[in-house]
Amino acid sequence: VSSCTTAVGTRGEYATSQGTLHAGLGLLNTVVLLAGSLFLVLAARRVADRRHSEASRLLLAAVACASVFGVVKAMEYAALAGSGYSIYTNAFYMVFFVITGAHLLHVVVAAGALALLRSRVSAGLTGPRDAALFETGHMVDLLWLILFSLRYLVH
Amino acid sequence: MIKELWAISSVKIWGLLFVLTCGSFLLGSDHGLGAATRTALCMVLVIAVVKARLVGSFFMDLRRAPPIHRNVVDAWLLITGATVIGMYLGL
């Protein structure tokens, strides 16, 4: 039991570690990703209405949201690293950096794919497989909603 | 413009998601209003699952998907949500 406690840390340690996170930035990033998701929904409607240039602009707005998310996340990581926290500090930071890092990677990939899709959307050349890329954008939003609550809000 | 936007149902859903997000922020973190009680923590987690389902149903259009797709996502949300909440209550 004692080795187990050492491995996962104590509740108090978890709460203290969580206290070093900037929950306000987490909240900001949640709203930013939700906005990105909304732009994707609106873009999909424009595609269905064959209003391609508007769809392309909305796609750009969604990609911009993902970029803001990435910048805010990088600021958070930099602030934590500046205060001397890393994946080696304790279990909380290890899980925090690994999970949010893996999520960030998916945000970057989804945003990159949507950015590449823009030229085809504006040319009106979207097919059924492109819808899957839109869903990927929503998926990283959906997962962040859960991650934000778990990592930033409850302990 | 704003009136026009508000007529779109996904914009209303976005408004609901925004309110739920701010609500769970105030409930959940020690930076917010109240003390982080057990009930508050459960509510934060339930809100997270509800938000995920709203995104699935309205943004990913699962409400128009075949029942099997909806059921799989609902089962996933229920099982993971119940497991996480159970673990928080048990610890």
Short mmCIF file of N, CA, C and O in Angstrom, two decimals, chain A residues 22-127:
data_model
loop_
_atom_site.label_atom_id
_atom_site.label_comp_id
_atom_site.label_asym_id
_atom_site.label_seq_id
_atom_site.Cartn_x
_atom_site.Cartn_y
_atom_site.Cartn_z
N HIS A 22 -3.22 27.25 -13.96
CA HIS A 22 -4.01 28.46 -14.11
C HIS A 22 -5.38 28.06 -14.65
O HIS A 22 -5.55 27.88 -15.86
N ALA A 23 -6.37 27.89 -13.73
CA ALA A 23 -7.69 27.42 -14.15
C ALA A 23 -8.36 28.41 -15.10
O ALA A 23 -9.13 28.01 -15.97
N GLY A 24 -8.03 29.70 -14.95
CA GLY A 24 -8.60 30.72 -15.84
C GLY A 24 -8.19 30.50 -17.28
O GLY A 24 -9.01 30.63 -18.21
N LEU A 25 -6.92 30.11 -17.48
CA LEU A 25 -6.45 29.82 -18.84
C LEU A 25 -7.12 28.56 -19.37
O LEU A 25 -7.43 28.47 -20.56
N GLY A 26 -7.36 27.59 -18.48
CA GLY A 26 -8.08 26.37 -18.87
C GLY A 26 -9.50 26.73 -19.33
O GLY A 26 -9.98 26.22 -20.33
N LEU A 27 -10.14 27.63 -18.57
CA LEU A 27 -11.49 28.07 -18.91
C LEU A 27 -11.48 28.79 -20.27
O LEU A 27 -12.32 28.51 -21.14
N LEU A 28 -10.49 29.69 -20.44
CA LEU A 28 -10.36 30.41 -21.72
C LEU A 28 -10.22 29.42 -22.88
O LEU A 28 -10.91 29.54 -23.90
N ASN A 29 -9.36 28.43 -22.70
CA ASN A 29 -9.14 27.46 -23.77
C ASN A 29 -10.38 26.62 -24.06
O ASN A 29 -10.62 26.22 -25.21
N THR A 30 -11.18 26.36 -23.01
CA THR A 30 -12.43 25.61 -23.22
C THR A 30 -13.36 26.41 -24.12
O THR A 30 -13.93 25.88 -25.08
N VAL A 31 -13.51 27.71 -23.80
CA VAL A 31 -14.40 28.57 -24.60
C VAL A 31 -13.87 28.69 -26.03
O VAL A 31 -14.63 28.65 -27.00
N VAL A 32 -12.53 28.79 -26.17
CA VAL A 32 -11.91 28.92 -27.50
C VAL A 32 -12.20 27.66 -28.34
O VAL A 32 -12.59 27.77 -29.51
N LEU A 33 -12.04 26.48 -27.74
CA LEU A 33 -12.31 25.25 -28.50
C LEU A 33 -13.78 25.09 -28.82
O LEU A 33 -14.16 24.62 -29.90
N LEU A 34 -14.65 25.51 -27.88
CA LEU A 34 -16.10 25.46 -28.14
C LEU A 34 -16.44 26.36 -29.32
O LEU A 34 -17.25 26.01 -30.18
N ALA A 35 -15.81 27.54 -29.35
CA ALA A 35 -16.05 28.47 -30.46
C ALA A 35 -15.58 27.84 -31.77
O ALA A 35 -16.27 27.93 -32.79
N GLY A 36 -14.42 27.18 -31.74
CA GLY A 36 -13.91 26.49 -32.92
C GLY A 36 -14.90 25.46 -33.43
O GLY A 36 -15.15 25.34 -34.63
N SER A 37 -15.49 24.74 -32.48
CA SER A 37 -16.48 23.72 -32.83
C SER A 37 -17.70 24.35 -33.50
O SER A 37 -18.23 23.82 -34.47
N LEU A 38 -18.13 25.49 -32.95
CA LEU A 38 -19.29 26.18 -33.53
C LEU A 38 -18.98 26.63 -34.96
O LEU A 38 -19.81 26.47 -35.87
N PHE A 39 -17.77 27.18 -35.18
CA PHE A 39 -17.39 27.60 -36.53
C PHE A 39 -17.42 26.40 -37.49
O PHE A 39 -17.82 26.54 -38.65
N LEU A 40 -17.01 25.23 -36.99
CA LEU A 40 -17.03 24.03 -37.84
C LEU A 40 -18.46 23.65 -38.22
O LEU A 40 -18.73 23.27 -39.36
N VAL A 41 -19.37 23.76 -37.22
CA VAL A 41 -20.78 23.44 -37.50
C VAL A 41 -21.33 24.39 -38.57
O VAL A 41 -21.97 23.97 -39.54
N LEU A 42 -21.04 25.69 -38.38
CA LEU A 42 -21.53 26.69 -39.33
C LEU A 42 -20.90 26.47 -40.70
O LEU A 42 -21.57 26.63 -41.74
N ALA A 43 -19.61 26.07 -40.72
CA ALA A 43 -18.93 25.80 -41.99
C ALA A 43 -19.60 24.62 -42.71
O ALA A 43 -19.83 24.68 -43.93
N ALA A 44 -19.93 23.58 -41.94
CA ALA A 44 -20.57 22.40 -42.54
C ALA A 44 -21.92 22.77 -43.16
O ALA A 44 -22.30 22.27 -44.23
N ARG A 45 -22.65 23.69 -42.48
CA ARG A 45 -23.94 24.15 -43.03
C ARG A 45 -23.74 24.89 -44.35
O ARG A 45 -24.51 24.72 -45.30
N ARG A 46 -22.69 25.75 -44.39
CA ARG A 46 -22.42 26.49 -45.62
C ARG A 46 -22.04 25.53 -46.75
O ARG A 46 -22.41 25.74 -47.90
N VAL A 47 -21.26 24.48 -46.41
CA VAL A 47 -20.89 23.50 -47.43
C VAL A 47 -22.16 22.85 -47.99
O VAL A 47 -22.33 22.71 -49.20
N ALA A 48 -23.09 22.49 -47.08
CA ALA A 48 -24.33 21.85 -47.50
C ALA A 48 -25.16 22.79 -48.37
O ALA A 48 -25.85 22.35 -49.30
N ASP A 49 -25.09 24.10 -48.07
CA ASP A 49 -25.82 25.10 -48.87
C ASP A 49 -25.05 25.53 -50.12
O ASP A 49 -25.48 26.44 -50.82
N ARG A 50 -23.89 24.91 -50.33
CA ARG A 50 -23.01 25.21 -51.45
C ARG A 50 -22.55 26.67 -51.46
O ARG A 50 -22.37 27.28 -52.50
N ARG A 51 -22.39 27.25 -50.24
CA ARG A 51 -21.82 28.60 -50.13
C ARG A 51 -20.35 28.42 -49.73
O ARG A 51 -19.97 28.55 -48.57
N HIS A 52 -19.54 28.10 -50.73
CA HIS A 52 -18.20 27.59 -50.46
C HIS A 52 -17.23 28.60 -49.90
O HIS A 52 -16.41 28.27 -49.04
N SER A 53 -17.27 29.85 -50.38
CA SER A 53 -16.27 30.80 -49.89
C SER A 53 -16.54 31.14 -48.42
O SER A 53 -15.61 31.29 -47.63
N GLU A 54 -17.85 31.24 -48.06
CA GLU A 54 -18.18 31.49 -46.65
C GLU A 54 -17.73 30.31 -45.80
O GLU A 54 -17.20 30.49 -44.69
N ALA A 55 -17.95 29.09 -46.31
CA ALA A 55 -17.53 27.89 -45.58
C ALA A 55 -16.03 27.92 -45.33
O ALA A 55 -15.56 27.61 -44.23
N SER A 56 -15.29 28.33 -46.36
CA SER A 56 -13.84 28.37 -46.24
C SER A 56 -13.40 29.38 -45.19
O SER A 56 -12.47 29.13 -44.42
N ARG A 57 -14.09 30.53 -45.13
CA ARG A 57 -13.74 31.54 -44.13
C ARG A 57 -14.04 31.03 -42.71
O ARG A 57 -13.28 31.27 -41.78
N LEU A 58 -15.17 30.33 -42.56
CA LEU A 58 -15.52 29.78 -41.24
C LEU A 58 -14.51 28.72 -40.81
O LEU A 58 -14.17 28.59 -39.63
N LEU A 59 -14.02 27.96 -41.80
CA LEU A 59 -12.99 26.96 -41.53
C LEU A 59 -11.73 27.64 -41.01
O LEU A 59 -11.08 27.17 -40.07
N LEU A 60 -11.41 28.78 -41.63
CA LEU A 60 -10.23 29.54 -41.20
C LEU A 60 -10.41 30.01 -39.75
O LEU A 60 -9.47 29.96 -38.95
N ALA A 61 -11.65 30.43 -39.43
CA ALA A 61 -11.93 30.86 -38.06
C ALA A 61 -11.73 29.71 -37.08
O ALA A 61 -11.18 29.89 -35.98
N ALA A 62 -12.15 28.50 -37.48
CA ALA A 62 -11.98 27.33 -36.61
C ALA A 62 -10.50 27.02 -36.42
O ALA A 62 -10.05 26.73 -35.31
N VAL A 63 -9.73 27.13 -37.50
CA VAL A 63 -8.28 26.88 -37.41
C VAL A 63 -7.62 27.93 -36.52
O VAL A 63 -6.73 27.64 -35.72
N ALA A 64 -8.12 29.19 -36.62
CA ALA A 64 -7.60 30.26 -35.77
C ALA A 64 -7.85 29.93 -34.29
O ALA A 64 -6.98 30.15 -33.44
N CYS A 65 -9.04 29.39 -33.98
CA CYS A 65 -9.35 29.01 -32.60
C CYS A 65 -8.36 27.95 -32.11
O CYS A 65 -7.85 28.03 -30.99
N ALA A 66 -8.09 26.97 -32.97
CA ALA A 66 -7.14 25.92 -32.59
C ALA A 66 -5.76 26.53 -32.34
O ALA A 66 -5.05 26.12 -31.42
N SER A 67 -5.39 27.53 -33.14
CA SER A 67 -4.09 28.16 -32.97
C SER A 67 -4.02 28.90 -31.63
O SER A 67 -3.01 28.82 -30.92
N VAL A 68 -5.12 29.63 -31.31
CA VAL A 68 -5.15 30.33 -30.02
C VAL A 68 -5.01 29.31 -28.88
O VAL A 68 -4.25 29.51 -27.93
N PHE A 69 -5.72 28.19 -29.02
CA PHE A 69 -5.64 27.13 -28.01
C PHE A 69 -4.19 26.70 -27.82
O PHE A 69 -3.69 26.59 -26.70
N GLY A 70 -3.48 26.49 -28.95
CA GLY A 70 -2.09 26.04 -28.89
C GLY A 70 -1.19 27.08 -28.23
O GLY A 70 -0.34 26.72 -27.40
N VAL A 71 -1.40 28.35 -28.55
CA VAL A 71 -0.57 29.41 -27.97
C VAL A 71 -0.79 29.49 -26.45
O VAL A 71 0.16 29.57 -25.67
N VAL A 72 -2.08 29.45 -26.03
CA VAL A 72 -2.39 29.51 -24.60
C VAL A 72 -1.77 28.32 -23.87
O VAL A 72 -1.18 28.45 -22.79
N LYS A 73 -1.87 27.14 -24.51
CA LYS A 73 -1.31 25.93 -23.90
C LYS A 73 0.21 26.07 -23.76
O LYS A 73 0.78 25.70 -22.74
N ALA A 74 0.86 26.60 -24.80
CA ALA A 74 2.31 26.78 -24.74
C ALA A 74 2.68 27.75 -23.62
O ALA A 74 3.67 27.53 -22.90
N MET A 75 1.86 28.82 -23.45
CA MET A 75 2.12 29.76 -22.35
C MET A 75 2.00 29.07 -21.01
O MET A 75 2.79 29.31 -20.09
N GLU A 76 0.97 28.20 -20.89
CA GLU A 76 0.79 27.47 -19.64
C GLU A 76 1.99 26.57 -19.35
O GLU A 76 2.50 26.55 -18.23
N TYR A 77 2.41 25.81 -20.38
CA TYR A 77 3.56 24.91 -20.21
C TYR A 77 4.79 25.71 -19.82
O TYR A 77 5.56 25.31 -18.94
N ALA A 78 4.99 26.85 -20.50
CA ALA A 78 6.18 27.66 -20.23
C ALA A 78 6.16 28.18 -18.79
O ALA A 78 7.19 28.16 -18.10
N ALA A 79 4.97 28.62 -18.33
CA ALA A 79 4.87 29.13 -16.97
C ALA A 79 5.17 28.03 -15.95
O ALA A 79 5.88 28.24 -14.96
N LEU A 80 4.61 26.82 -16.21
CA LEU A 80 4.86 25.70 -15.30
C LEU A 80 6.33 25.31 -15.30
O LEU A 80 6.93 25.08 -14.24
N ALA A 81 6.92 25.23 -16.50
CA ALA A 81 8.33 24.86 -16.61
C ALA A 81 9.20 25.92 -15.93
O ALA A 81 10.17 25.59 -15.24
N GLY A 82 8.80 27.20 -16.09
CA GLY A 82 9.53 28.29 -15.45
C GLY A 82 9.51 28.20 -13.94
O GLY A 82 10.46 28.60 -13.26
N SER A 83 8.42 27.64 -13.40
CA SER A 83 8.32 27.47 -11.95
C SER A 83 8.97 26.16 -11.50
O SER A 83 8.87 25.79 -10.34
N GLY A 84 9.56 25.44 -12.46
CA GLY A 84 10.30 24.23 -12.10
C GLY A 84 9.47 22.95 -12.08
O GLY A 84 9.92 21.93 -11.56
N TYR A 85 8.25 22.97 -12.66
CA TYR A 85 7.45 21.75 -12.69
C TYR A 85 7.66 21.01 -13.99
O TYR A 85 7.68 21.61 -15.07
N SER A 86 7.83 19.69 -13.89
CA SER A 86 7.99 18.87 -15.09
C SER A 86 7.30 17.53 -14.87
O SER A 86 6.72 17.30 -13.81
N ILE A 87 7.40 16.65 -15.87
CA ILE A 87 6.76 15.33 -15.70
C ILE A 87 7.42 14.54 -14.58
O ILE A 87 6.86 13.57 -14.08
N TYR A 88 8.63 14.96 -14.17
CA TYR A 88 9.32 14.22 -13.11
C TYR A 88 8.92 14.69 -11.72
O TYR A 88 9.29 14.08 -10.73
N THR A 89 8.19 15.81 -11.63
CA THR A 89 7.87 16.36 -10.31
C THR A 89 7.05 15.38 -9.48
O THR A 89 7.43 15.02 -8.37
N ASN A 90 5.90 14.99 -10.01
CA ASN A 90 5.09 13.97 -9.34
C ASN A 90 4.07 13.42 -10.32
O ASN A 90 4.05 13.82 -11.50
N ALA A 91 3.21 12.50 -9.83
CA ALA A 91 2.26 11.83 -10.71
C ALA A 91 1.29 12.81 -11.35
O ALA A 91 0.91 12.67 -12.51
N PHE A 92 0.89 13.85 -10.59
CA PHE A 92 -0.07 14.81 -11.14
C PHE A 92 0.48 15.45 -12.41
O PHE A 92 -0.19 15.50 -13.44
N TYR A 93 1.72 15.97 -12.31
CA TYR A 93 2.30 16.68 -13.47
C TYR A 93 2.57 15.72 -14.63
O TYR A 93 2.43 16.10 -15.79
N MET A 94 2.95 14.47 -14.28
CA MET A 94 3.21 13.52 -15.36
C MET A 94 1.92 13.30 -16.16
O MET A 94 1.92 13.41 -17.39
N VAL A 95 0.83 13.01 -15.43
CA VAL A 95 -0.44 12.77 -16.12
C VAL A 95 -0.89 14.04 -16.84
O VAL A 95 -1.32 14.00 -17.99
N PHE A 96 -0.73 15.20 -16.19
CA PHE A 96 -1.16 16.47 -16.79
C PHE A 96 -0.44 16.72 -18.12
O PHE A 96 -1.07 16.96 -19.15
N PHE A 97 0.91 16.62 -18.09
CA PHE A 97 1.66 16.93 -19.31
C PHE A 97 1.42 15.89 -20.41
O PHE A 97 1.29 16.25 -21.59
N VAL A 98 1.35 14.62 -20.02
CA VAL A 98 1.19 13.57 -21.04
C VAL A 98 -0.20 13.65 -21.68
O VAL A 98 -0.34 13.66 -22.91
N ILE A 99 -1.24 13.76 -20.84
CA ILE A 99 -2.61 13.77 -21.38
C ILE A 99 -2.89 15.05 -22.17
O ILE A 99 -3.38 15.01 -23.30
N THR A 100 -2.55 16.21 -21.58
CA THR A 100 -2.84 17.45 -22.32
C THR A 100 -1.92 17.57 -23.54
O THR A 100 -2.32 18.12 -24.56
N GLY A 101 -0.68 17.03 -23.44
CA GLY A 101 0.22 17.05 -24.58
C GLY A 101 -0.30 16.20 -25.73
O GLY A 101 -0.29 16.62 -26.89
N ALA A 102 -0.79 15.01 -25.40
CA ALA A 102 -1.36 14.13 -26.43
C ALA A 102 -2.58 14.80 -27.05
O ALA A 102 -2.79 14.75 -28.27
N HIS A 103 -3.39 15.46 -26.21
CA HIS A 103 -4.57 16.16 -26.72
C HIS A 103 -4.15 17.30 -27.65
O HIS A 103 -4.70 17.47 -28.74
N LEU A 104 -3.13 18.07 -27.21
CA LEU A 104 -2.65 19.19 -28.02
C LEU A 104 -2.17 18.72 -29.39
O LEU A 104 -2.43 19.36 -30.41
N LEU A 105 -1.48 17.57 -29.39
CA LEU A 105 -0.99 17.01 -30.66
C LEU A 105 -2.17 16.77 -31.61
O LEU A 105 -2.12 17.08 -32.81
N HIS A 106 -3.28 16.23 -31.07
CA HIS A 106 -4.46 15.96 -31.89
C HIS A 106 -5.10 17.27 -32.38
O HIS A 106 -5.62 17.32 -33.49
N VAL A 107 -5.09 18.30 -31.52
CA VAL A 107 -5.63 19.60 -31.94
C VAL A 107 -4.82 20.12 -33.13
O VAL A 107 -5.38 20.58 -34.13
N VAL A 108 -3.48 20.02 -33.03
CA VAL A 108 -2.60 20.52 -34.09
C VAL A 108 -2.85 19.75 -35.39
O VAL A 108 -2.98 20.34 -36.47
N VAL A 109 -2.94 18.42 -35.27
CA VAL A 109 -3.17 17.60 -36.47
C VAL A 109 -4.53 17.93 -37.10
O VAL A 109 -4.64 18.13 -38.32
N ALA A 110 -5.57 18.03 -36.25
CA ALA A 110 -6.91 18.34 -36.77
C ALA A 110 -6.92 19.71 -37.44
O ALA A 110 -7.48 19.87 -38.54
N ALA A 111 -6.28 20.70 -36.80
CA ALA A 111 -6.26 22.05 -37.36
C ALA A 111 -5.48 22.07 -38.68
O ALA A 111 -5.89 22.72 -39.64
N GLY A 112 -4.35 21.33 -38.72
CA GLY A 112 -3.57 21.26 -39.94
C GLY A 112 -4.37 20.65 -41.08
O GLY A 112 -4.36 21.16 -42.21
N ALA A 113 -5.09 19.57 -40.78
CA ALA A 113 -5.89 18.90 -41.80
C ALA A 113 -6.99 19.83 -42.31
O ALA A 113 -7.26 19.92 -43.51
N LEU A 114 -7.64 20.56 -41.36
CA LEU A 114 -8.71 21.48 -41.76
C LEU A 114 -8.16 22.64 -42.59
O LEU A 114 -8.80 23.08 -43.55
N ALA A 115 -6.95 23.09 -42.24
CA ALA A 115 -6.33 24.17 -43.01
C ALA A 115 -6.04 23.70 -44.44
O ALA A 115 -6.25 24.45 -45.41
N LEU A 116 -5.56 22.46 -44.57
CA LEU A 116 -5.28 21.91 -45.90
C LEU A 116 -6.57 21.71 -46.70
O LEU A 116 -6.59 21.79 -47.92
N LEU A 117 -7.68 21.45 -45.95
CA LEU A 117 -8.96 21.20 -46.61
C LEU A 117 -9.57 22.48 -47.20
O LEU A 117 -10.41 22.43 -48.10
N ARG A 118 -9.09 23.63 -46.69
CA ARG A 118 -9.73 24.91 -47.07
C ARG A 118 -9.80 25.15 -48.57
O ARG A 118 -10.84 25.55 -49.09
N SER A 119 -8.69 24.88 -49.26
CA SER A 119 -8.67 25.19 -50.69
C SER A 119 -9.72 24.34 -51.43
O SER A 119 -10.38 24.82 -52.34
N ARG A 120 -9.87 23.10 -50.97
CA ARG A 120 -10.87 22.24 -51.62
C ARG A 120 -12.28 22.68 -51.28
O ARG A 120 -13.19 22.60 -52.11
N VAL A 121 -12.47 23.14 -50.05
CA VAL A 121 -13.80 23.62 -49.66
C VAL A 121 -14.17 24.85 -50.47
O VAL A 121 -15.28 24.94 -51.02
N SER A 122 -13.23 25.80 -50.61
CA SER A 122 -13.57 27.02 -51.34
C SER A 122 -13.78 26.74 -52.83
O SER A 122 -14.50 27.45 -53.51
N ALA A 123 -13.16 25.65 -53.33
CA ALA A 123 -13.37 25.28 -54.73
C ALA A 123 -14.64 24.43 -54.89
O ALA A 123 -14.99 24.05 -56.01
N GLY A 124 -15.31 24.14 -53.78
CA GLY A 124 -16.54 23.35 -53.85
C GLY A 124 -16.28 21.87 -54.09
O GLY A 124 -17.14 21.15 -54.60
N LEU A 125 -15.10 21.42 -53.72
CA LEU A 125 -14.73 20.03 -54.01
C LEU A 125 -14.76 19.16 -52.76
O LEU A 125 -13.82 18.42 -52.49
N THR A 126 -15.81 19.27 -51.94
CA THR A 126 -15.84 18.46 -50.74
C THR A 126 -16.58 17.16 -51.00
O THR A 126 -17.55 17.13 -51.76
N GLY A 127 -16.08 16.10 -50.39
CA GLY A 127 -16.73 14.81 -50.51
C GLY A 127 -17.10 14.29 -49.14
O GLY A 127 -16.84 14.95 -48.13
#
